XYZ file of C-alpha atoms in Angstrom:
719
model
C 63.279 -130.138 -32.812
C 65.799 -129.637 -35.628
C 68.915 -131.464 -34.505
C 72.138 -130.494 -36.260
C 75.605 -131.915 -35.714
C 78.487 -129.688 -36.782
C 82.280 -130.086 -36.813
C 84.942 -127.413 -36.816
C 88.672 -127.890 -36.534
C 92.189 -126.726 -35.706
C 94.587 -127.618 -38.531
C 98.379 -127.349 -38.408
C 98.896 -126.261 -42.021
C 102.201 -125.306 -43.657
C 102.326 -122.499 -46.194
C 102.898 -123.826 -49.735
C 103.068 -127.462 -48.559
C 100.019 -128.707 -50.448
C 100.503 -132.416 -49.698
C 100.618 -131.780 -45.954
C 97.647 -129.427 -46.076
C 95.495 -131.743 -48.186
C 96.292 -134.663 -45.890
C 95.160 -132.687 -42.836
C 91.984 -131.519 -44.569
C 91.057 -135.085 -45.507
C 91.769 -136.336 -42.006
C 89.494 -133.651 -40.544
C 86.678 -134.665 -42.912
C 87.089 -138.323 -41.946
C 86.793 -137.464 -38.258
C 83.826 -135.147 -38.848
C 81.989 -137.879 -40.746
C 82.811 -140.495 -38.110
C 81.227 -138.189 -35.536
C 78.092 -137.892 -37.660
C 78.546 -134.200 -38.511
C 76.826 -132.758 -41.592
C 78.837 -129.510 -41.652
C 82.639 -129.396 -41.653
C 84.411 -126.025 -41.331
C 88.146 -125.551 -41.955
C 90.376 -122.501 -41.381
C 90.961 -119.557 -43.697
C 93.094 -120.330 -46.771
C 93.594 -123.855 -45.461
C 94.485 -125.377 -48.836
C 97.464 -123.101 -49.456
C 98.247 -122.212 -45.840
C 97.563 -118.712 -44.526
C 101.163 -117.462 -44.463
C 102.033 -117.748 -48.174
C 102.423 -113.949 -48.367
C 103.873 -112.942 -51.775
C 103.449 -116.519 -53.016
C 99.779 -115.564 -53.323
C 100.853 -113.350 -56.222
C 102.024 -116.413 -58.149
C 99.522 -118.036 -60.489
C 100.974 -121.415 -59.515
C 99.662 -120.997 -55.971
C 96.097 -120.456 -57.188
C 96.375 -123.286 -59.721
C 97.621 -125.749 -57.109
C 94.738 -124.762 -54.812
C 92.242 -125.622 -57.566
C 94.030 -128.942 -58.160
C 93.686 -129.821 -54.467
C 90.018 -128.812 -54.481
C 89.425 -131.029 -57.525
C 91.019 -133.926 -55.637
C 88.569 -133.373 -52.781
C 85.526 -133.102 -55.047
C 86.278 -136.094 -57.259
C 86.474 -138.379 -54.238
C 83.746 -139.101 -51.710
C 85.018 -136.520 -49.252
C 82.032 -134.174 -49.549
C 79.351 -136.856 -49.824
C 76.617 -136.066 -47.330
C 78.513 -133.240 -45.635
C 78.707 -129.500 -46.286
C 82.403 -128.546 -46.413
C 83.901 -125.076 -46.377
C 87.394 -124.900 -47.903
C 89.599 -121.794 -47.789
C 91.655 -120.866 -50.875
C 92.563 -117.941 -53.178
C 90.421 -117.484 -56.292
C 91.025 -115.237 -59.299
C 87.869 -113.741 -60.833
C 88.530 -111.632 -63.880
C 91.623 -109.619 -63.008
C 91.169 -109.691 -59.241
C 92.389 -112.153 -56.647
C 90.034 -112.901 -53.745
C 90.380 -114.626 -50.394
C 87.513 -117.131 -50.542
C 85.616 -119.893 -48.827
C 84.503 -122.490 -51.367
C 81.338 -124.178 -50.092
C 80.887 -127.721 -51.368
C 78.570 -130.662 -50.893
C 77.982 -133.959 -52.676
C 80.910 -133.406 -55.076
C 79.629 -130.029 -56.271
C 80.510 -126.412 -55.500
C 77.431 -124.695 -54.035
C 78.898 -121.181 -54.015
C 82.127 -119.261 -53.528
C 82.053 -116.669 -50.764
C 84.621 -113.854 -51.247
C 85.983 -112.000 -48.213
C 84.687 -108.422 -47.968
C 86.717 -106.909 -45.124
C 90.410 -107.750 -45.286
C 92.816 -107.818 -42.354
C 95.410 -105.150 -43.046
C 96.964 -104.034 -39.766
C 99.440 -105.382 -37.249
C 100.877 -108.569 -38.718
C 98.337 -108.705 -41.532
C 98.841 -107.454 -45.101
C 95.913 -108.993 -46.983
C 95.383 -105.959 -49.214
C 98.846 -106.608 -50.633
C 97.628 -109.910 -52.075
C 93.841 -109.768 -52.256
C 91.008 -107.486 -53.311
C 88.018 -106.961 -51.031
C 84.699 -108.055 -52.523
C 82.503 -104.968 -52.813
C 79.348 -106.122 -54.628
C 77.119 -106.797 -51.640
C 73.779 -106.525 -53.438
C 73.991 -109.657 -55.572
C 75.710 -112.930 -56.299
C 77.500 -113.110 -59.638
C 78.126 -116.118 -61.830
C 81.710 -117.360 -61.781
C 83.039 -119.510 -64.591
C 85.092 -122.347 -63.179
C 88.536 -123.129 -64.639
C 88.092 -125.418 -67.632
C 89.682 -128.521 -66.096
C 87.611 -128.121 -62.917
C 84.468 -127.541 -64.955
C 85.017 -130.675 -67.016
C 85.871 -132.813 -64.011
C 82.798 -131.699 -62.034
C 80.402 -131.281 -64.976
C 79.683 -127.851 -63.536
C 80.326 -124.744 -65.634
C 79.467 -121.824 -63.344
C 78.823 -121.239 -59.635
C 77.422 -118.281 -57.640
C 80.212 -115.978 -56.429
C 80.287 -113.104 -53.932
C 78.320 -112.349 -50.779
C 75.275 -114.385 -49.846
C 74.104 -117.450 -47.968
C 72.851 -120.987 -48.581
C 69.177 -121.749 -48.040
C 68.757 -125.444 -47.282
C 65.353 -127.077 -46.946
C 65.459 -126.844 -43.156
C 67.890 -124.036 -42.269
C 70.078 -121.267 -43.676
C 73.882 -121.309 -43.464
C 76.421 -118.559 -44.221
C 80.160 -117.945 -44.123
C 81.822 -115.072 -42.289
C 85.570 -114.897 -42.836
C 87.945 -114.001 -39.969
C 88.318 -110.190 -39.907
C 84.680 -109.664 -40.947
C 83.609 -110.659 -37.442
C 85.523 -107.699 -36.005
C 84.315 -105.096 -38.524
C 82.189 -102.215 -37.138
C 79.148 -103.681 -38.938
C 79.869 -107.404 -39.312
C 77.990 -109.419 -41.969
C 76.349 -111.707 -39.410
C 74.107 -108.848 -38.233
C 72.146 -108.596 -41.490
C 72.539 -112.288 -42.283
C 70.761 -113.113 -39.021
C 67.917 -110.746 -39.963
C 67.690 -112.632 -43.275
C 67.125 -115.895 -41.419
C 70.627 -117.366 -41.340
C 70.932 -119.626 -38.303
C 74.419 -121.132 -38.734
C 77.499 -118.954 -39.218
C 80.833 -120.467 -40.261
C 83.901 -118.362 -39.479
C 87.096 -119.590 -41.141
C 89.987 -117.781 -39.505
C 93.748 -117.294 -39.542
C 94.243 -115.786 -36.078
C 97.615 -115.756 -34.346
C 98.479 -115.956 -30.681
C 99.095 -112.872 -28.620
C 99.409 -112.838 -24.853
C 96.156 -112.208 -22.971
C 94.076 -111.798 -26.155
C 92.003 -114.992 -26.440
C 89.157 -113.567 -24.362
C 88.652 -110.763 -26.927
C 88.093 -113.363 -29.631
C 85.760 -115.482 -27.488
C 83.728 -112.433 -26.477
C 83.232 -111.619 -30.173
C 81.763 -115.099 -30.832
C 79.498 -114.794 -27.835
C 78.404 -111.292 -28.811
C 77.586 -112.395 -32.363
C 74.853 -114.750 -31.128
C 73.876 -113.472 -27.679
C 71.466 -110.722 -28.793
C 70.388 -112.095 -32.172
C 70.609 -115.866 -31.697
C 72.417 -118.331 -33.890
C 75.077 -121.016 -34.071
C 78.575 -119.610 -34.525
C 81.256 -122.040 -35.688
C 84.892 -120.960 -35.553
C 87.854 -122.734 -37.164
C 91.498 -121.693 -36.980
C 94.993 -122.725 -37.937
C 97.135 -124.057 -35.113
C 100.916 -124.032 -35.229
C 103.807 -122.396 -37.074
C 103.014 -122.361 -40.786
C 106.417 -121.013 -41.783
C 106.861 -117.620 -40.110
C 106.976 -115.648 -36.871
C 103.344 -116.268 -35.957
C 101.851 -119.098 -33.953
C 98.216 -119.663 -34.876
C 96.531 -120.602 -31.642
C 93.583 -122.738 -32.656
C 90.729 -122.689 -30.136
C 88.145 -123.909 -32.640
C 84.758 -123.617 -30.990
C 80.986 -123.650 -31.371
C 78.778 -121.028 -29.728
C 74.979 -121.286 -29.506
C 72.881 -118.283 -28.481
C 75.830 -116.784 -26.611
C 76.945 -119.995 -24.873
C 80.146 -121.853 -25.752
C 79.152 -125.504 -26.164
C 82.407 -126.862 -27.653
C 85.991 -125.624 -27.470
C 89.225 -127.002 -28.894
C 92.738 -126.552 -27.565
C 94.642 -123.286 -27.863
C 98.098 -124.910 -27.919
C 98.774 -128.405 -29.205
C 101.266 -130.533 -31.131
C 98.448 -132.263 -33.020
C 98.194 -131.730 -36.775
C 94.429 -132.200 -36.744
C 91.885 -131.545 -33.999
C 88.159 -131.770 -34.715
C 85.582 -130.229 -32.388
C 82.005 -131.504 -32.663
C 78.747 -130.122 -31.275
C 75.137 -131.239 -31.478
C 72.597 -128.444 -31.360
C 68.872 -127.798 -31.654
C 68.181 -125.062 -34.204
C 64.718 -124.559 -32.750
C 66.477 -122.951 -29.777
C 67.782 -120.299 -32.191
C 64.348 -119.698 -33.682
C 62.808 -119.544 -30.220
C 65.269 -116.922 -28.973
C 64.811 -114.756 -32.047
C 61.058 -114.975 -31.750
C 61.234 -113.704 -28.168
C 63.218 -110.540 -28.983
C 60.876 -107.789 -30.139
C 63.595 -105.556 -31.574
C 64.946 -108.461 -33.637
C 61.489 -109.075 -35.071
C 61.030 -105.400 -35.941
C 64.421 -105.053 -37.632
C 63.948 -108.334 -39.509
C 60.686 -107.009 -40.931
C 62.520 -104.172 -42.733
C 65.826 -105.845 -43.440
C 68.049 -105.327 -46.461
C 67.732 -108.314 -48.746
C 70.801 -110.565 -49.020
C 71.133 -112.919 -51.984
C 71.072 -116.652 -51.382
C 71.494 -119.976 -53.135
C 68.784 -122.630 -52.858
C 70.216 -125.997 -51.851
C 67.777 -128.941 -52.171
C 69.053 -130.873 -49.159
C 68.163 -131.236 -45.508
C 70.852 -130.938 -42.841
C 68.818 -131.532 -39.679
C 67.382 -134.596 -38.026
C 64.129 -134.765 -36.065
C 63.772 -135.422 -32.334
C 65.880 -138.423 -31.339
C 66.675 -139.464 -27.765
C 69.834 -141.228 -28.927
C 71.350 -137.866 -29.861
C 72.320 -135.762 -26.837
C 72.609 -131.996 -27.094
C 75.857 -130.171 -26.337
C 75.616 -128.189 -23.108
C 77.227 -124.850 -22.235
C 80.711 -125.328 -20.819
C 83.202 -123.303 -18.857
C 85.560 -121.514 -21.235
C 89.191 -122.599 -20.903
C 91.753 -119.817 -20.657
C 95.459 -120.231 -20.029
C 97.370 -117.966 -17.669
C 100.059 -115.757 -19.264
C 102.710 -118.037 -17.779
C 101.149 -121.066 -19.455
C 100.838 -119.154 -22.726
C 104.590 -118.387 -22.634
C 105.382 -122.053 -21.991
C 103.011 -123.713 -24.449
C 102.824 -121.215 -27.339
C 106.571 -120.836 -28.017
C 107.068 -124.501 -27.064
C 104.690 -125.685 -29.795
C 106.128 -123.130 -32.247
C 109.653 -124.456 -31.623
C 108.512 -128.030 -32.218
C 106.927 -127.146 -35.558
C 110.041 -125.232 -36.611
C 112.335 -128.069 -35.540
C 110.450 -130.882 -37.255
C 109.916 -128.927 -40.483
C 113.369 -127.349 -40.812
C 115.341 -130.577 -41.146
C 117.437 -129.714 -38.070
C 118.514 -132.285 -35.498
C 118.021 -130.080 -32.467
C 118.675 -126.745 -30.806
C 121.771 -125.060 -29.425
C 121.410 -122.311 -26.825
C 124.092 -120.052 -25.332
C 122.982 -120.405 -21.693
C 124.328 -117.621 -19.485
C 122.461 -118.503 -16.311
C 120.464 -115.271 -16.583
C 116.708 -114.822 -16.822
C 116.392 -114.560 -20.606
C 118.453 -117.523 -21.787
C 117.066 -119.579 -18.882
C 113.545 -118.740 -20.042
C 114.401 -120.080 -23.489
C 115.874 -123.219 -21.942
C 112.716 -123.665 -19.867
C 110.557 -123.347 -22.996
C 112.620 -126.002 -24.816
C 112.299 -128.201 -21.734
C 108.533 -127.675 -21.864
C 108.576 -128.621 -25.558
C 110.293 -131.916 -24.718
C 107.674 -132.631 -22.049
C 104.846 -131.892 -24.503
C 106.366 -134.274 -27.063
C 106.574 -137.157 -24.573
C 103.022 -136.519 -23.302
C 101.626 -136.471 -26.842
C 103.385 -139.741 -27.651
C 101.871 -141.268 -24.507
C 98.443 -140.216 -25.786
C 99.070 -142.137 -28.999
C 99.852 -139.377 -31.514
C 101.675 -141.271 -34.258
C 102.773 -138.132 -36.146
C 104.515 -136.659 -33.100
C 106.063 -140.055 -32.393
C 107.336 -140.383 -35.956
C 108.824 -136.879 -35.916
C 110.471 -137.449 -32.519
C 112.027 -140.740 -33.650
C 113.449 -139.062 -36.750
C 114.781 -135.962 -34.975
C 116.129 -137.863 -31.969
C 117.687 -140.575 -34.164
C 116.058 -143.478 -32.343
C 116.385 -146.988 -33.742
C 115.288 -150.561 -33.059
C 111.702 -149.515 -32.394
C 112.630 -147.129 -29.572
C 111.000 -143.745 -29.079
C 111.002 -140.969 -26.434
C 109.463 -141.959 -23.118
C 111.328 -139.514 -20.864
C 111.571 -135.778 -21.532
C 115.085 -135.457 -20.055
C 116.382 -138.310 -22.182
C 114.782 -136.731 -25.253
C 116.303 -133.337 -24.371
C 119.745 -134.933 -24.213
C 119.308 -135.925 -27.862
C 117.944 -132.636 -29.259
C 119.126 -129.819 -26.987
C 122.650 -128.470 -26.439
C 123.343 -125.688 -23.937
C 126.654 -123.847 -23.749
C 127.913 -121.597 -20.966
C 130.462 -119.296 -22.598
C 132.206 -117.822 -19.602
C 134.839 -115.141 -19.368
C 136.872 -113.529 -16.627
C 133.825 -111.336 -16.016
C 131.468 -114.252 -15.392
C 130.487 -115.113 -11.848
C 130.503 -118.548 -10.274
C 126.826 -118.046 -9.470
C 125.694 -117.794 -13.101
C 127.952 -120.679 -14.124
C 126.464 -122.963 -11.466
C 122.901 -121.851 -12.262
C 123.378 -122.679 -15.940
C 124.762 -126.124 -15.083
C 121.984 -126.861 -12.600
C 119.259 -125.854 -15.041
C 120.765 -127.965 -17.825
C 120.725 -130.981 -15.526
C 117.073 -130.409 -14.613
C 116.053 -130.121 -18.272
C 118.369 -132.862 -19.492
C 120.301 -130.883 -22.114
C 123.816 -131.775 -23.251
C 125.738 -129.032 -21.467
C 129.143 -127.538 -22.263
C 131.185 -125.045 -20.227
C 133.571 -123.024 -22.390
C 135.917 -120.149 -21.588
C 136.257 -117.460 -24.254
C 139.104 -115.561 -22.538
C 141.824 -116.848 -24.864
C 139.826 -115.794 -27.922
C 139.164 -112.342 -26.434
C 142.849 -111.968 -25.611
C 143.817 -112.946 -29.164
C 141.551 -110.244 -30.589
C 142.925 -107.617 -28.220
C 146.519 -108.598 -29.058
C 145.729 -108.307 -32.755
C 144.189 -104.884 -32.168
C 147.225 -103.787 -30.177
C 149.547 -104.968 -32.957
C 147.542 -102.965 -35.500
C 147.101 -99.758 -33.489
C 149.648 -99.794 -30.682
C 146.862 -99.364 -28.129
C 145.036 -101.754 -25.825
C 141.560 -100.745 -24.562
C 140.669 -100.822 -20.856
C 137.401 -101.209 -19.001
C 135.843 -98.123 -17.458
C 136.382 -99.469 -13.936
C 140.082 -99.704 -14.788
C 140.290 -96.127 -16.051
C 139.153 -96.619 -19.652
C 136.748 -94.414 -21.586
C 133.137 -95.220 -22.472
C 134.238 -96.091 -26.008
C 136.849 -98.560 -24.751
C 134.388 -100.025 -22.266
C 131.719 -100.602 -24.899
C 134.209 -102.028 -27.385
C 135.485 -104.588 -24.868
C 131.935 -105.703 -24.090
C 131.059 -106.029 -27.772
C 134.087 -108.225 -28.461
C 132.901 -110.761 -25.893
C 129.320 -110.681 -27.124
C 130.228 -111.179 -30.783
C 132.708 -113.958 -30.075
C 129.877 -115.836 -28.365
C 127.698 -115.505 -31.453
C 130.412 -116.862 -33.765
C 131.198 -119.714 -31.382
C 127.520 -120.626 -31.062
C 127.084 -120.995 -34.813
C 130.313 -122.978 -35.134
C 129.183 -125.412 -32.441
C 125.713 -125.703 -33.953
C 127.136 -126.730 -37.313
C 129.935 -129.026 -36.102
C 128.729 -130.720 -32.907
C 126.384 -133.090 -34.774
C 129.415 -134.195 -36.815
C 131.449 -134.666 -33.637
C 128.721 -136.943 -32.252
C 128.174 -138.792 -35.539
C 124.746 -137.270 -36.082
C 123.405 -135.999 -39.397
C 122.071 -132.486 -39.884
C 122.669 -129.331 -37.899
C 121.427 -127.524 -34.821
C 119.347 -124.367 -34.833
C 120.848 -121.591 -32.713
C 118.324 -120.071 -30.321
C 118.396 -116.369 -29.433
C 117.327 -114.991 -26.073
C 116.828 -111.217 -26.206
C 113.464 -109.998 -24.919
C 111.110 -107.397 -26.374
C 112.171 -104.640 -23.949
C 115.852 -104.994 -24.822
C 114.968 -104.858 -28.495
C 112.911 -101.706 -27.968
C 115.711 -99.970 -26.070
C 118.438 -101.478 -28.242
C 120.145 -102.902 -25.166
C 121.969 -105.593 -27.075
C 125.075 -105.876 -29.213
C 124.420 -106.067 -32.927
C 125.453 -109.579 -33.990
C 125.853 -111.010 -30.507
C 123.953 -113.938 -29.025
C 120.721 -112.099 -29.840
C 121.638 -112.995 -33.435
C 120.449 -116.548 -33.930
C 118.259 -118.675 -36.181
C 115.072 -118.088 -34.204
C 114.106 -116.535 -30.871
C 111.109 -117.827 -28.877
C 111.067 -114.868 -26.422
C 111.906 -111.923 -28.698
C 108.405 -110.513 -28.313
C 107.940 -111.172 -24.588
C 108.590 -108.585 -21.894
C 111.077 -109.006 -19.074
C 108.300 -108.739 -16.511
C 106.321 -111.541 -18.133
C 109.440 -113.698 -18.378
C 110.087 -113.332 -14.668
C 106.505 -114.402 -13.952
C 107.054 -117.377 -16.269
C 110.280 -118.362 -14.489
C 108.513 -118.481 -11.123
C 105.712 -120.565 -12.608
C 108.048 -122.935 -14.473
C 110.118 -123.574 -11.355
C 107.068 -125.275 -9.853
C 104.949 -126.497 -12.759
C 107.673 -127.709 -15.109
C 109.925 -129.069 -12.384
C 112.889 -126.791 -13.116
C 113.371 -125.545 -9.549
C 116.608 -123.646 -10.257
C 114.560 -121.116 -12.252
C 113.315 -119.617 -8.985
C 116.856 -118.682 -7.984
C 117.589 -117.393 -11.482
C 114.489 -115.176 -11.406
C 115.476 -113.703 -8.041
C 118.939 -112.656 -9.245
C 119.351 -109.057 -10.527
C 119.677 -108.940 -14.357
C 123.275 -108.451 -15.513
C 125.145 -108.880 -18.793
C 128.410 -109.805 -17.010
C 130.501 -108.114 -19.680
C 132.459 -105.865 -17.312
C 134.842 -106.866 -14.514
C 133.333 -107.549 -11.097
C 134.888 -105.386 -8.366
C 134.223 -105.080 -4.674
C 132.681 -101.670 -5.302
C 131.142 -102.355 -8.725
C 128.862 -104.924 -10.337
C 127.282 -104.412 -13.753
C 123.467 -104.272 -13.730
C 121.157 -104.066 -16.769
C 118.800 -101.407 -15.447
C 121.687 -99.174 -14.383
C 123.286 -99.551 -17.818
C 120.031 -98.696 -19.575
C 119.137 -95.759 -17.360
C 115.609 -97.116 -16.963
C 113.848 -100.075 -15.399
C 112.282 -102.942 -17.312
C 108.918 -101.878 -15.904
C 109.394 -98.395 -17.357
C 110.434 -99.917 -20.695
C 107.164 -101.825 -20.899
C 105.264 -98.606 -20.293
C 107.222 -96.763 -22.994
C 106.709 -99.643 -25.404
C 102.949 -99.773 -24.928
C 102.556 -96.021 -25.252
C 104.762 -95.873 -28.349
C 103.127 -98.772 -30.235
C 99.696 -99.595 -28.846
C 98.646 -96.008 -28.113
C 100.645 -94.527 -31.007
C 102.383 -91.873 -28.915
C 105.248 -89.747 -30.144
C 107.532 -87.990 -27.623
C 105.089 -85.154 -26.837
C 102.030 -87.397 -26.440
C 104.029 -89.815 -24.295
C 105.151 -86.956 -22.062
C 101.568 -85.780 -21.601
C 100.304 -89.281 -20.784
C 103.078 -89.939 -18.302
C 102.455 -86.618 -16.570
C 99.095 -88.125 -15.644
C 100.342 -91.663 -15.041
C 103.414 -90.733 -13.009
C 102.350 -87.282 -11.782
C 101.984 -88.427 -8.198
C 105.649 -89.397 -7.899
C 107.536 -87.390 -10.543
C 107.609 -83.714 -11.505
C 106.985 -82.726 -15.160
C 110.688 -82.016 -15.633
C 111.588 -85.495 -14.339
C 109.020 -87.095 -16.645
C 110.441 -85.072 -19.521
C 113.965 -86.334 -18.867
C 112.791 -89.934 -18.805
C 110.867 -89.577 -22.071
C 113.809 -87.875 -23.780
C 116.214 -90.523 -22.522
C 114.031 -93.308 -23.882
C 113.521 -91.763 -27.318
C 117.206 -90.897 -27.616
C 118.357 -94.477 -27.175
C 115.379 -95.981 -28.994
C 116.270 -93.945 -32.089
C 120.040 -94.466 -31.809
C 119.542 -98.240 -31.707
C 116.594 -98.643 -34.068
C 118.941 -99.935 -36.800
C 119.420 -103.096 -34.746
C 115.811 -104.069 -35.456
C 116.663 -104.521 -39.138
C 118.738 -107.589 -38.279
C 116.643 -108.810 -35.369
C 116.451 -112.594 -35.217
C 113.027 -113.890 -36.339
C 111.047 -114.055 -33.117
C 107.824 -115.634 -31.936
C 105.210 -112.887 -31.964
C 103.552 -112.601 -28.555
C 103.356 -108.945 -27.556
C 101.397 -106.058 -29.054
C 104.247 -103.572 -28.583
C 106.930 -105.587 -30.350
C 109.463 -103.384 -32.224
C 110.069 -106.070 -34.894
C 110.330 -104.195 -38.186
C 109.968 -107.062 -40.656
C 106.220 -106.516 -40.828
C 104.766 -105.556 -37.446
C 106.424 -102.240 -36.534
C 107.335 -100.434 -39.753
C 109.470 -97.356 -39.095
C 112.677 -95.746 -40.275
C 116.002 -96.783 -38.778
C 117.900 -93.517 -39.302
C 116.705 -90.835 -36.882
C 117.860 -87.486 -35.624
C 118.274 -88.841 -32.123
C 118.162 -85.319 -30.680
C 114.494 -84.962 -31.744
C 114.928 -81.147 -31.760
C 111.376 -80.127 -32.607
C 109.646 -82.650 -30.337
C 111.968 -82.156 -27.371
C 111.584 -78.383 -27.699
C 107.808 -78.800 -27.459
C 108.255 -80.900 -24.329
C 110.469 -78.197 -22.789
C 107.808 -75.612 -23.522
C 105.173 -77.747 -21.814
C 107.426 -78.252 -18.773
C 107.895 -74.496 -18.548
C 104.144 -73.861 -18.808
C 103.405 -76.448 -16.130
C 106.033 -74.920 -13.833
C 104.504 -71.466 -14.281
C 101.017 -72.824 -13.587
C 102.273 -74.581 -10.457
C 104.001 -71.444 -9.178
C 100.875 -69.370 -9.812
C 98.656 -71.866 -8.020
C 101.006 -72.035 -5.062
C 101.190 -68.225 -4.737
C 97.368 -68.115 -4.738
C 97.227 -70.667 -1.972
C 95.757 -73.318 -4.221
C 97.269 -76.776 -3.877
C 98.075 -78.816 -6.930
C 96.208 -82.115 -6.998
C 98.337 -84.924 -8.346
C 96.995 -86.859 -11.256
C 96.589 -89.849 -8.976
C 98.542 -93.038 -8.573
C 97.482 -94.341 -11.959
C 98.988 -97.673 -12.894
C 101.062 -96.678 -15.946
C 100.467 -100.105 -17.495
C 96.688 -99.929 -17.408
C 94.570 -97.466 -19.289
C 97.157 -95.068 -20.671
């Protein structure tokens, strides 16, 4: 037997915060060594943080990374343990995303990333060059100060693996795993048994299984040990890196870390028998045949052993059941952890939320409540960093610290119901009840006097006073009156967030939380610079349907029972007067349901459909219940209002990224914001198709041939 103990980790790094990052790296090495591991794998670009973006273009960033690496190599951190550190490296005129592989205070080799992530939220080609010389390792001259400190002038650089005396080990960096021909395929044929994947992968709802399946697939048919390390937390932007460090052996997960956590460092250890890898490979005829005619991959000889012989005192890690969270849990824990990182790193003293008593703002309140519960639970488990942060943010003294989530919420969470004459008693009471269940400091404010002052000013200036549509006003007047209320709430929220800490003799400020969902952003069903305008928004990339599922779950599992009643209420903005024969409803205002919006969003973004392609797809998906002309009207209606309101995405509050059809245009959904909202060419093509389909239907009917509907296809699945 060749027994090998390996350690991989989740690290909560912070872009450009080198002290924090170096501290976490050192802590992970300490824990790996204490566990007896001889390999320690950290996440991609762990020294700088993954989310440095254009800071990668600064020479300072690269220089500081080398300084941190020198710190690690001059100490005893790498004694007796192979460590993989992620950092940017400049070779010649090019900048590369690299894993620097070190052991016993020396650099063994530098592995440059070959396939860069450059879609969705990723823009690696903006900052890095892909390594293209796959046929050999080149010599890299170390920076002079590093060379002198390590007494090492050059190191192998590029693509290759490390051949130890008893096994072969190689790095595979994040996106390379998902390439059509990933490096591990030929590395396995070259005898590599241990693969180390340093990653910077962010959370997205319902996507973890895709990642896990890739690890399993990498070793199921060709054998091997696959180690995966990831960032975990908010490193300074919209993304939450969702950890889940794990070790897979021959297609079985034998160790798995958490997906969501408040910990800064989590180390996952596994003990494996490399003879099991050799045995599996020897039993697969096709593997043997392909290995016999493989393409040669360069390697570096390393004169050390990593494995131990048979020893009954060392137990092997067994396959375990993979842990997956439900979407409801993902919505609670992902944004909850992201909010905590943002709060503790921003210097703020808490959050302020305009709480309307509706589904969206109540979802945000529930997530903050979940955050408070997570903080107290982590303190109970003995996490000193969380405890220290909570004491500082909550302004505890005399040795006290949070022991009750509601008491902690009272210190860090303000909710404000900003009612008007159009608000119902039901939403006011729901907001108050929810605040009591969570423990927030709740205020009930009327904005009617402020609205009236604005209208009086307008009347003085123009001689006219606008009326609501239900009172005989025009659409323009109706919309203007709604926007006044919405924007007053935004201004009031920011005023309270800046001044309430002063009122209560607290230092700092509160972060204003937004509460518009992804569907409203897509449709533009929000007022520009209303309460959707905030400091951050934990639900801005979550659909209305998923939020309603979350509310039902949170009512039971988080103990906020009023959320069940809130979820059951029909969505309404409450910006128009309530009459016996009229009550404002979101879906009526929008001219489409939230379920339809999710379908449009997925077709537009995930399946890259323009108006004509969307029409064709929906003729199949909705053909059993709608005629082609009805489908056409729905598609036109969506694209009309999507394009009219696209400009609102340019000022969208920074939101937690959770959904693959998010319209956020900072980096994820890059499109123009000035459209011809009539879409003349595209809509004309749709009209032509409707006409052709009508003619075909008439011809079939006259020939006695019945038209078979496309079937009751679920429009959310498979389009």
